[in-house]
mmCIF file of C-alpha atoms in Angstrom:
data_model
loop_
_atom_site.group_PDB
_atom_site.id
_atom_site.type_symbol
_atom_site.label_atom_id
_atom_site.label_comp_id
_atom_site.label_asym_id
_atom_site.label_seq_id
_atom_site.Cartn_x
_atom_site.Cartn_y
_atom_site.Cartn_z
ATOM 1 C CA UNK O 1 -6.305 47.004 21.635
ATOM 2 C CA UNK O 2 -3.081 47.372 23.630
ATOM 3 C CA UNK O 3 0.391 46.262 22.516
ATOM 4 C CA UNK O 4 0.370 43.034 24.539
ATOM 5 C CA UNK O 5 -2.915 41.943 22.960
ATOM 6 C CA UNK O 6 -1.537 42.553 19.471
ATOM 7 C CA UNK O 7 1.558 40.470 20.247
ATOM 8 C CA UNK O 8 -0.528 37.600 21.645
ATOM 9 C CA UNK O 9 -2.639 37.665 18.502
ATOM 10 C CA UNK O 10 0.378 36.860 16.315
ATOM 11 C CA UNK O 11 2.025 34.304 18.625
ATOM 12 C CA UNK O 12 0.225 31.294 17.012
ATOM 13 C CA UNK O 13 1.319 32.481 13.559
ATOM 14 C CA UNK O 14 4.914 32.941 14.705
ATOM 15 C CA UNK O 15 4.964 29.454 16.208
ATOM 16 C CA UNK O 16 3.551 27.866 13.051
ATOM 17 C CA UNK O 17 5.948 29.588 10.616
ATOM 18 C CA UNK O 18 8.959 27.286 11.321
ATOM 19 C CA UNK O 19 6.809 24.196 10.742
ATOM 20 C CA UNK O 20 5.433 25.647 7.502
ATOM 21 C CA UNK O 21 8.963 26.421 6.288
ATOM 22 C CA UNK O 22 10.234 22.934 7.122
ATOM 23 C CA UNK O 23 7.186 21.295 5.572
ATOM 24 C CA UNK O 24 7.489 23.419 2.462
ATOM 25 C CA UNK O 25 11.172 22.573 2.081
ATOM 26 C CA UNK O 26 10.671 18.833 2.555
ATOM 27 C CA UNK O 27 7.427 18.449 0.589
ATOM 28 C CA UNK O 28 6.493 21.311 -1.720
ATOM 29 C CA UNK O 29 10.019 22.085 -2.932
ATOM 30 C CA UNK O 30 10.775 18.470 -4.029
ATOM 31 C CA UNK O 31 7.444 18.299 -5.884
ATOM 32 C CA UNK O 32 8.218 21.510 -7.757
ATOM 33 C CA UNK O 33 11.749 20.388 -8.639
ATOM 34 C CA UNK O 34 10.483 16.982 -9.762
ATOM 35 C CA UNK O 35 7.897 18.627 -12.028
ATOM 36 C CA UNK O 36 10.551 20.906 -13.530
ATOM 37 C CA UNK O 37 12.825 17.911 -14.155
ATOM 38 C CA UNK O 38 9.947 16.106 -15.872
ATOM 39 C CA UNK O 39 9.990 18.788 -18.562
ATOM 40 C CA UNK O 40 13.607 17.994 -19.420
ATOM 41 C CA UNK O 41 15.464 15.136 -21.037
ATOM 42 C CA UNK O 42 18.052 14.461 -18.335
ATOM 43 C CA UNK O 43 20.356 11.508 -18.886
ATOM 44 C CA UNK O 44 23.296 11.592 -16.519
ATOM 45 C CA UNK O 45 25.418 8.978 -18.306
ATOM 46 C CA UNK O 46 25.091 10.751 -21.662
ATOM 47 C CA UNK O 47 25.448 14.232 -20.205
ATOM 48 C CA UNK O 48 22.145 15.288 -21.795
ATOM 49 C CA UNK O 49 20.109 18.071 -20.195
ATOM 50 C CA UNK O 50 17.652 19.604 -22.646
ATOM 51 C CA UNK O 51 14.188 21.091 -22.363
ATOM 52 C CA UNK O 52 11.542 18.992 -24.176
ATOM 53 C CA UNK O 53 8.307 20.232 -22.613
ATOM 54 C CA UNK O 54 5.654 17.547 -22.139
ATOM 55 C CA UNK O 55 7.293 15.014 -24.458
ATOM 56 C CA UNK O 56 8.085 12.703 -21.537
ATOM 57 C CA UNK O 57 4.408 12.591 -20.613
ATOM 58 C CA UNK O 58 3.489 11.629 -24.178
ATOM 59 C CA UNK O 59 6.220 8.987 -24.350
ATOM 60 C CA UNK O 60 4.899 7.288 -21.225
ATOM 61 C CA UNK O 61 1.832 6.054 -23.099
ATOM 62 C CA UNK O 62 4.042 4.694 -25.903
ATOM 63 C CA UNK O 63 6.337 2.776 -23.559
ATOM 64 C CA UNK O 64 5.379 -0.903 -23.371
ATOM 65 C CA UNK O 65 7.354 -1.353 -20.138
ATOM 66 C CA UNK O 66 5.434 1.420 -18.429
ATOM 67 C CA UNK O 67 2.085 0.173 -19.749
ATOM 68 C CA UNK O 68 2.912 -3.277 -18.352
ATOM 69 C CA UNK O 69 3.875 -1.704 -15.005
ATOM 70 C CA UNK O 70 0.643 0.298 -14.890
ATOM 71 C CA UNK O 71 -1.439 -2.807 -15.615
ATOM 72 C CA UNK O 72 0.227 -4.876 -12.920
ATOM 73 C CA UNK O 73 0.084 -1.988 -10.445
ATOM 74 C CA UNK O 74 -3.690 -1.797 -11.000
ATOM 75 C CA UNK O 75 -4.041 -5.577 -10.549
ATOM 76 C CA UNK O 76 -1.765 -5.526 -7.504
ATOM 77 C CA UNK O 77 -3.651 -2.724 -5.764
ATOM 78 C CA UNK O 78 -7.180 -3.973 -6.508
ATOM 79 C CA UNK O 79 -6.588 -7.660 -5.686
ATOM 80 C CA UNK O 80 -4.417 -6.944 -2.647
ATOM 81 C CA UNK O 81 -6.876 -4.463 -1.137
ATOM 82 C CA UNK O 82 -9.859 -6.722 -1.847
ATOM 83 C CA UNK O 83 -8.238 -9.543 0.138
ATOM 84 C CA UNK O 84 -7.018 -7.116 2.794
ATOM 85 C CA UNK O 85 -10.608 -6.095 3.465
ATOM 86 C CA UNK O 86 -12.128 -9.591 3.304
ATOM 87 C CA UNK O 87 -9.426 -11.590 5.096
ATOM 88 C CA UNK O 88 -8.526 -8.725 7.406
ATOM 89 C CA UNK O 89 -12.112 -8.530 8.657
ATOM 90 C CA UNK O 90 -12.267 -12.298 9.164
ATOM 91 C CA UNK O 91 -8.949 -12.306 11.050
ATOM 92 C CA UNK O 92 -10.086 -9.370 13.198
ATOM 93 C CA UNK O 93 -13.290 -11.237 14.125
ATOM 94 C CA UNK O 94 -11.237 -14.295 15.090
ATOM 95 C CA UNK O 95 -8.868 -12.226 17.224
ATOM 96 C CA UNK O 96 -11.887 -10.600 18.876
ATOM 97 C CA UNK O 97 -13.238 -13.935 20.076
ATOM 98 C CA UNK O 98 -12.779 -14.966 23.683
ATOM 99 C CA UNK O 99 -10.439 -17.943 23.954
ATOM 100 C CA UNK O 100 -7.375 -18.891 25.931
ATOM 101 C CA UNK O 101 -4.168 -17.477 24.494
ATOM 102 C CA UNK O 102 -5.779 -14.751 22.375
ATOM 103 C CA UNK O 103 -3.408 -12.097 23.760
ATOM 104 C CA UNK O 104 -0.445 -14.215 22.705
ATOM 105 C CA UNK O 105 -2.001 -14.752 19.271
ATOM 106 C CA UNK O 106 -2.599 -11.015 18.853
ATOM 107 C CA UNK O 107 1.076 -10.444 19.566
ATOM 108 C CA UNK O 108 2.630 -13.041 17.278
ATOM 109 C CA UNK O 109 0.246 -12.261 14.427
ATOM 110 C CA UNK O 110 2.070 -8.946 13.978
ATOM 111 C CA UNK O 111 5.460 -10.578 13.375
ATOM 112 C CA UNK O 112 5.147 -10.552 9.532
ATOM 113 C CA UNK O 113 4.244 -6.850 9.569
ATOM 114 C CA UNK O 114 7.273 -6.052 11.743
ATOM 115 C CA UNK O 115 9.656 -7.745 9.312
ATOM 116 C CA UNK O 116 11.290 -5.592 6.590
ATOM 117 C CA UNK O 117 9.780 -6.141 3.152
ATOM 118 C CA UNK O 118 13.234 -6.736 1.660
ATOM 119 C CA UNK O 119 13.837 -9.629 4.061
ATOM 120 C CA UNK O 120 10.424 -11.101 3.241
ATOM 121 C CA UNK O 121 11.091 -10.707 -0.487
ATOM 122 C CA UNK O 122 14.454 -12.462 -0.300
ATOM 123 C CA UNK O 123 12.985 -15.289 1.800
ATOM 124 C CA UNK O 124 10.084 -15.643 -0.650
ATOM 125 C CA UNK O 125 12.520 -15.789 -3.575
ATOM 126 C CA UNK O 126 14.040 -18.894 -1.982
ATOM 127 C CA UNK O 127 10.695 -20.238 -0.797
ATOM 128 C CA UNK O 128 9.177 -20.240 -4.291
ATOM 129 C CA UNK O 129 12.246 -21.824 -5.919
ATOM 130 C CA UNK O 130 11.386 -24.930 -7.934
ATOM 131 C CA UNK O 131 14.314 -27.109 -6.813
ATOM 132 C CA UNK O 132 14.759 -26.365 -3.103
ATOM 133 C CA UNK O 133 11.919 -24.019 -2.157
ATOM 134 C CA UNK O 134 9.601 -24.577 0.788
ATOM 135 C CA UNK O 135 6.439 -24.311 -1.333
ATOM 136 C CA UNK O 136 7.318 -27.042 -3.826
ATOM 137 C CA UNK O 137 8.791 -29.227 -1.088
ATOM 138 C CA UNK O 138 5.441 -29.139 0.706
ATOM 139 C CA UNK O 139 3.507 -29.886 -2.490
ATOM 140 C CA UNK O 140 5.830 -32.814 -3.354
ATOM 141 C CA UNK O 141 4.886 -34.493 -0.096
ATOM 142 C CA UNK O 142 1.399 -34.927 -1.575
ATOM 143 C CA UNK O 143 2.232 -34.894 -5.310
ATOM 144 C CA UNK O 144 5.615 -36.618 -5.859
ATOM 145 C CA UNK O 145 7.614 -35.271 -8.781
ATOM 146 C CA UNK O 146 5.807 -31.895 -8.828
ATOM 147 C CA UNK O 147 7.751 -29.293 -10.838
ATOM 148 C CA UNK O 148 6.794 -25.649 -11.257
ATOM 149 C CA UNK O 149 8.785 -22.419 -11.558
ATOM 150 C CA UNK O 150 6.608 -19.986 -9.614
ATOM 151 C CA UNK O 151 8.629 -16.848 -10.283
ATOM 152 C CA UNK O 152 9.303 -17.562 -13.965
ATOM 153 C CA UNK O 153 5.686 -17.799 -15.125
ATOM 154 C CA UNK O 154 3.797 -14.494 -15.330
ATOM 155 C CA UNK O 155 0.571 -15.488 -13.580
ATOM 156 C CA UNK O 156 2.199 -17.391 -10.730
ATOM 157 C CA UNK O 157 4.863 -14.702 -10.238
ATOM 158 C CA UNK O 158 2.200 -12.027 -9.900
ATOM 159 C CA UNK O 159 0.207 -14.243 -7.554
ATOM 160 C CA UNK O 160 3.315 -14.874 -5.444
ATOM 161 C CA UNK O 161 4.033 -11.151 -5.113
ATOM 162 C CA UNK O 162 0.443 -10.374 -4.125
ATOM 163 C CA UNK O 163 0.343 -13.270 -1.643
ATOM 164 C CA UNK O 164 3.551 -12.122 0.078
ATOM 165 C CA UNK O 165 2.222 -8.572 0.253
ATOM 166 C CA UNK O 166 -0.901 -9.938 1.943
ATOM 167 C CA UNK O 167 1.147 -12.098 4.310
ATOM 168 C CA UNK O 168 3.112 -9.059 5.441
ATOM 169 C CA UNK O 169 0.451 -6.352 5.899
ATOM 170 C CA UNK O 170 -2.776 -8.305 6.449
ATOM 171 C CA UNK O 171 -2.143 -8.800 10.220
ATOM 172 C CA UNK O 172 -1.642 -5.062 10.747
ATOM 173 C CA UNK O 173 -4.840 -4.310 8.812
ATOM 174 C CA UNK O 174 -6.697 -6.854 10.971
ATOM 175 C CA UNK O 175 -5.340 -5.408 14.218
ATOM 176 C CA UNK O 176 -6.560 -1.949 13.231
ATOM 177 C CA UNK O 177 -10.022 -3.327 12.485
ATOM 178 C CA UNK O 178 -9.874 -5.161 15.802
ATOM 179 C CA UNK O 179 -9.399 -1.821 17.538
ATOM 180 C CA UNK O 180 -12.789 -0.793 16.130
ATOM 181 C CA UNK O 181 -14.413 -4.019 17.263
ATOM 182 C CA UNK O 182 -13.235 -3.358 20.811
ATOM 183 C CA UNK O 183 -15.540 -0.330 21.041
ATOM 184 C CA UNK O 184 -18.700 -2.326 20.299
ATOM 185 C CA UNK O 185 -20.494 -3.007 23.566
ATOM 186 C CA UNK O 186 -21.283 -6.603 24.476
ATOM 187 C CA UNK O 187 -24.735 -5.418 25.541
ATOM 188 C CA UNK O 188 -25.589 -4.783 21.886
ATOM 189 C CA UNK O 189 -24.776 -8.372 20.975
ATOM 190 C CA UNK O 190 -26.640 -9.742 23.977
ATOM 191 C CA UNK O 191 -29.746 -7.742 23.043
ATOM 192 C CA UNK O 192 -29.556 -9.046 19.469
ATOM 193 C CA UNK O 193 -29.275 -12.649 20.681
ATOM 194 C CA UNK O 194 -32.281 -12.159 22.947
ATOM 195 C CA UNK O 195 -34.223 -10.952 19.895
ATOM 196 C CA UNK O 196 -33.325 -14.215 18.138
ATOM 197 C CA UNK O 197 -30.596 -12.974 15.771
ATOM 198 C CA UNK O 198 -28.056 -15.558 14.634
ATOM 199 C CA UNK O 199 -24.310 -14.992 14.035
ATOM 200 C CA UNK O 200 -24.661 -13.992 10.381
ATOM 201 C CA UNK O 201 -27.465 -11.530 11.111
ATOM 202 C CA UNK O 202 -25.496 -10.023 13.984
ATOM 203 C CA UNK O 203 -22.488 -9.502 11.714
ATOM 204 C CA UNK O 204 -24.373 -7.835 8.843
ATOM 205 C CA UNK O 205 -26.842 -5.867 10.973
ATOM 206 C CA UNK O 206 -24.607 -4.786 13.872
ATOM 207 C CA UNK O 207 -20.899 -5.490 13.500
ATOM 208 C CA UNK O 208 -20.339 -4.497 9.867
ATOM 209 C CA UNK O 209 -22.289 -1.188 10.019
ATOM 210 C CA UNK O 210 -20.330 -0.203 13.138
ATOM 211 C CA UNK O 211 -16.878 -0.954 11.685
ATOM 212 C CA UNK O 212 -17.440 -0.078 8.012
ATOM 213 C CA UNK O 213 -16.252 3.492 8.544
ATOM 214 C CA UNK O 214 -13.085 2.172 10.157
ATOM 215 C CA UNK O 215 -12.488 -0.175 7.218
ATOM 216 C CA UNK O 216 -13.058 2.530 4.606
ATOM 217 C CA UNK O 217 -10.709 4.889 6.435
ATOM 218 C CA UNK O 218 -7.985 2.223 6.555
ATOM 219 C CA UNK O 219 -8.345 1.599 2.827
ATOM 220 C CA UNK O 220 -6.961 5.060 2.052
ATOM 221 C CA UNK O 221 -3.436 4.712 3.503
ATOM 222 C CA UNK O 222 -3.187 1.002 2.685
ATOM 223 C CA UNK O 223 -4.043 1.658 -0.969
ATOM 224 C CA UNK O 224 -1.476 4.463 -1.136
ATOM 225 C CA UNK O 225 1.123 2.106 0.335
ATOM 226 C CA UNK O 226 0.297 -0.439 -2.365
ATOM 227 C CA UNK O 227 0.739 2.221 -5.070
ATOM 228 C CA UNK O 228 4.207 3.112 -3.757
ATOM 229 C CA UNK O 229 5.302 -0.471 -3.050
ATOM 230 C CA UNK O 230 8.852 -1.084 -4.241
ATOM 231 C CA UNK O 231 11.019 -3.121 -1.880
ATOM 232 C CA UNK O 232 9.066 -6.392 -2.027
ATOM 233 C CA UNK O 233 9.251 -6.582 -5.828
ATOM 234 C CA UNK O 234 12.881 -5.438 -5.823
ATOM 235 C CA UNK O 235 13.964 -8.256 -3.491
ATOM 236 C CA UNK O 236 11.620 -10.968 -4.741
ATOM 237 C CA UNK O 237 11.412 -10.785 -8.551
ATOM 238 C CA UNK O 238 13.327 -7.682 -9.681
ATOM 239 C CA UNK O 239 10.323 -6.944 -11.874
ATOM 240 C CA UNK O 240 10.513 -10.264 -13.704
ATOM 241 C CA UNK O 241 9.728 -12.328 -15.586
ATOM 242 C CA UNK O 242 10.396 -9.615 -18.139
ATOM 243 C CA UNK O 243 8.479 -6.622 -16.807
ATOM 244 C CA UNK O 244 5.415 -8.565 -15.661
ATOM 245 C CA UNK O 245 5.801 -7.877 -11.909
ATOM 246 C CA UNK O 246 7.289 -4.429 -12.277
ATOM 247 C CA UNK O 247 5.199 -2.032 -10.200
ATOM 248 C CA UNK O 248 5.188 1.627 -11.195
ATOM 249 C CA UNK O 249 7.194 2.626 -8.112
ATOM 250 C CA UNK O 250 9.789 -0.020 -8.985
ATOM 251 C CA UNK O 251 9.961 1.316 -12.537
ATOM 252 C CA UNK O 252 10.527 4.841 -11.213
ATOM 253 C CA UNK O 253 13.423 3.597 -9.077
ATOM 254 C CA UNK O 254 14.977 1.734 -12.001
ATOM 255 C CA UNK O 255 14.710 4.717 -14.349
ATOM 256 C CA UNK O 256 16.223 7.099 -11.802
ATOM 257 C CA UNK O 257 18.914 5.042 -10.032
ATOM 258 C CA UNK O 258 19.800 2.359 -12.598
ATOM 259 C CA UNK O 259 19.228 3.997 -15.970
ATOM 260 C CA UNK O 260 19.935 7.489 -14.555
ATOM 261 C CA UNK O 261 17.148 8.814 -16.772
ATOM 262 C CA UNK O 262 16.142 11.540 -14.343
ATOM 263 C CA UNK O 263 13.694 13.403 -16.581
ATOM 264 C CA UNK O 264 11.664 10.320 -17.442
ATOM 265 C CA UNK O 265 11.688 9.088 -13.843
ATOM 266 C CA UNK O 266 10.466 12.508 -12.679
ATOM 267 C CA UNK O 267 7.597 12.293 -15.172
ATOM 268 C CA UNK O 268 6.526 8.936 -13.790
ATOM 269 C CA UNK O 269 6.819 10.247 -10.224
ATOM 270 C CA UNK O 270 4.606 13.257 -10.986
ATOM 271 C CA UNK O 271 1.995 11.072 -12.670
ATOM 272 C CA UNK O 272 1.986 8.732 -9.671
ATOM 273 C CA UNK O 273 1.694 11.718 -7.334
ATOM 274 C CA UNK O 274 -1.325 13.049 -9.267
ATOM 275 C CA UNK O 275 -2.941 9.599 -9.208
ATOM 276 C CA UNK O 276 -2.441 9.312 -5.448
ATOM 277 C CA UNK O 277 -3.777 12.833 -4.855
ATOM 278 C CA UNK O 278 -6.831 12.096 -7.015
ATOM 279 C CA UNK O 279 -7.469 8.821 -5.205
ATOM 280 C CA UNK O 280 -7.195 10.525 -1.808
ATOM 281 C CA UNK O 281 -9.580 13.286 -2.890
ATOM 282 C CA UNK O 282 -12.173 10.774 -4.161
ATOM 283 C CA UNK O 283 -11.931 8.774 -0.944
ATOM 284 C CA UNK O 284 -12.295 11.851 1.240
ATOM 285 C CA UNK O 285 -15.322 12.986 -0.768
ATOM 286 C CA UNK O 286 -16.831 9.514 -0.464
ATOM 287 C CA UNK O 287 -16.198 9.449 3.278
ATOM 288 C CA UNK O 288 -17.812 12.878 3.701
ATOM 289 C CA UNK O 289 -20.933 11.749 1.822
ATOM 290 C CA UNK O 290 -20.983 8.520 3.840
ATOM 291 C CA UNK O 291 -20.844 10.497 7.074
ATOM 292 C CA UNK O 292 -23.685 12.715 5.921
#
């Protein structure tokens, strides 16, 4: 092998090295530092910086605030994703129908997704207000004298947060499913109709099997986004009432930037990172078995 051949052999490696270095510095290094910090009791306001090992990890399961955040995070992710899949599929089927103005509808349906979550959260905070909110004003037109504090009661506050999360990201989820529907040939549907299949049979026998892989693939990033959701809760409820709408990502932000309890916040961040990595691994394994 001549010199030129040897040089060409290492060109791909040389070109990749800068990317690996940048990726390592922006991803691997922060993870390592965060894990190291999780082994310390770091309280900036008190000037405390002491090694405590895995005590932070043990304290997490004794912290009622964190337990409440974990419970609501689980509810938030499961309920939100369930409705994303169900309503997103229905909306995608509607947008896939042939009717006048469907291109315009496909465009405006993305407006909620394009809006910042903080703006939506602040608007929702006003909208769900008992005295001058849009929601109660609409209800009072049918039920005069209706009074209800949506964001003060635990159940309704959680429902309001989940509903606003759906309102924001559901259209984007539907548009992505719609992209899968576009690849299904009309000839397949025509052949099914000739064979006497009705709309429900066509959906469950043709449409759903052809887009199910697309839906399952979308569930991975959308679930991870739900796990790291912060801005909507921050702007809408600030975790209230009490800690009942405090998502785990919101709790991490509060511990790190408000309480300046860096060690404890790092512990929560590492635990969330492990949970997300485990979820991604399970989903990838499931997808591989599904493909087989």
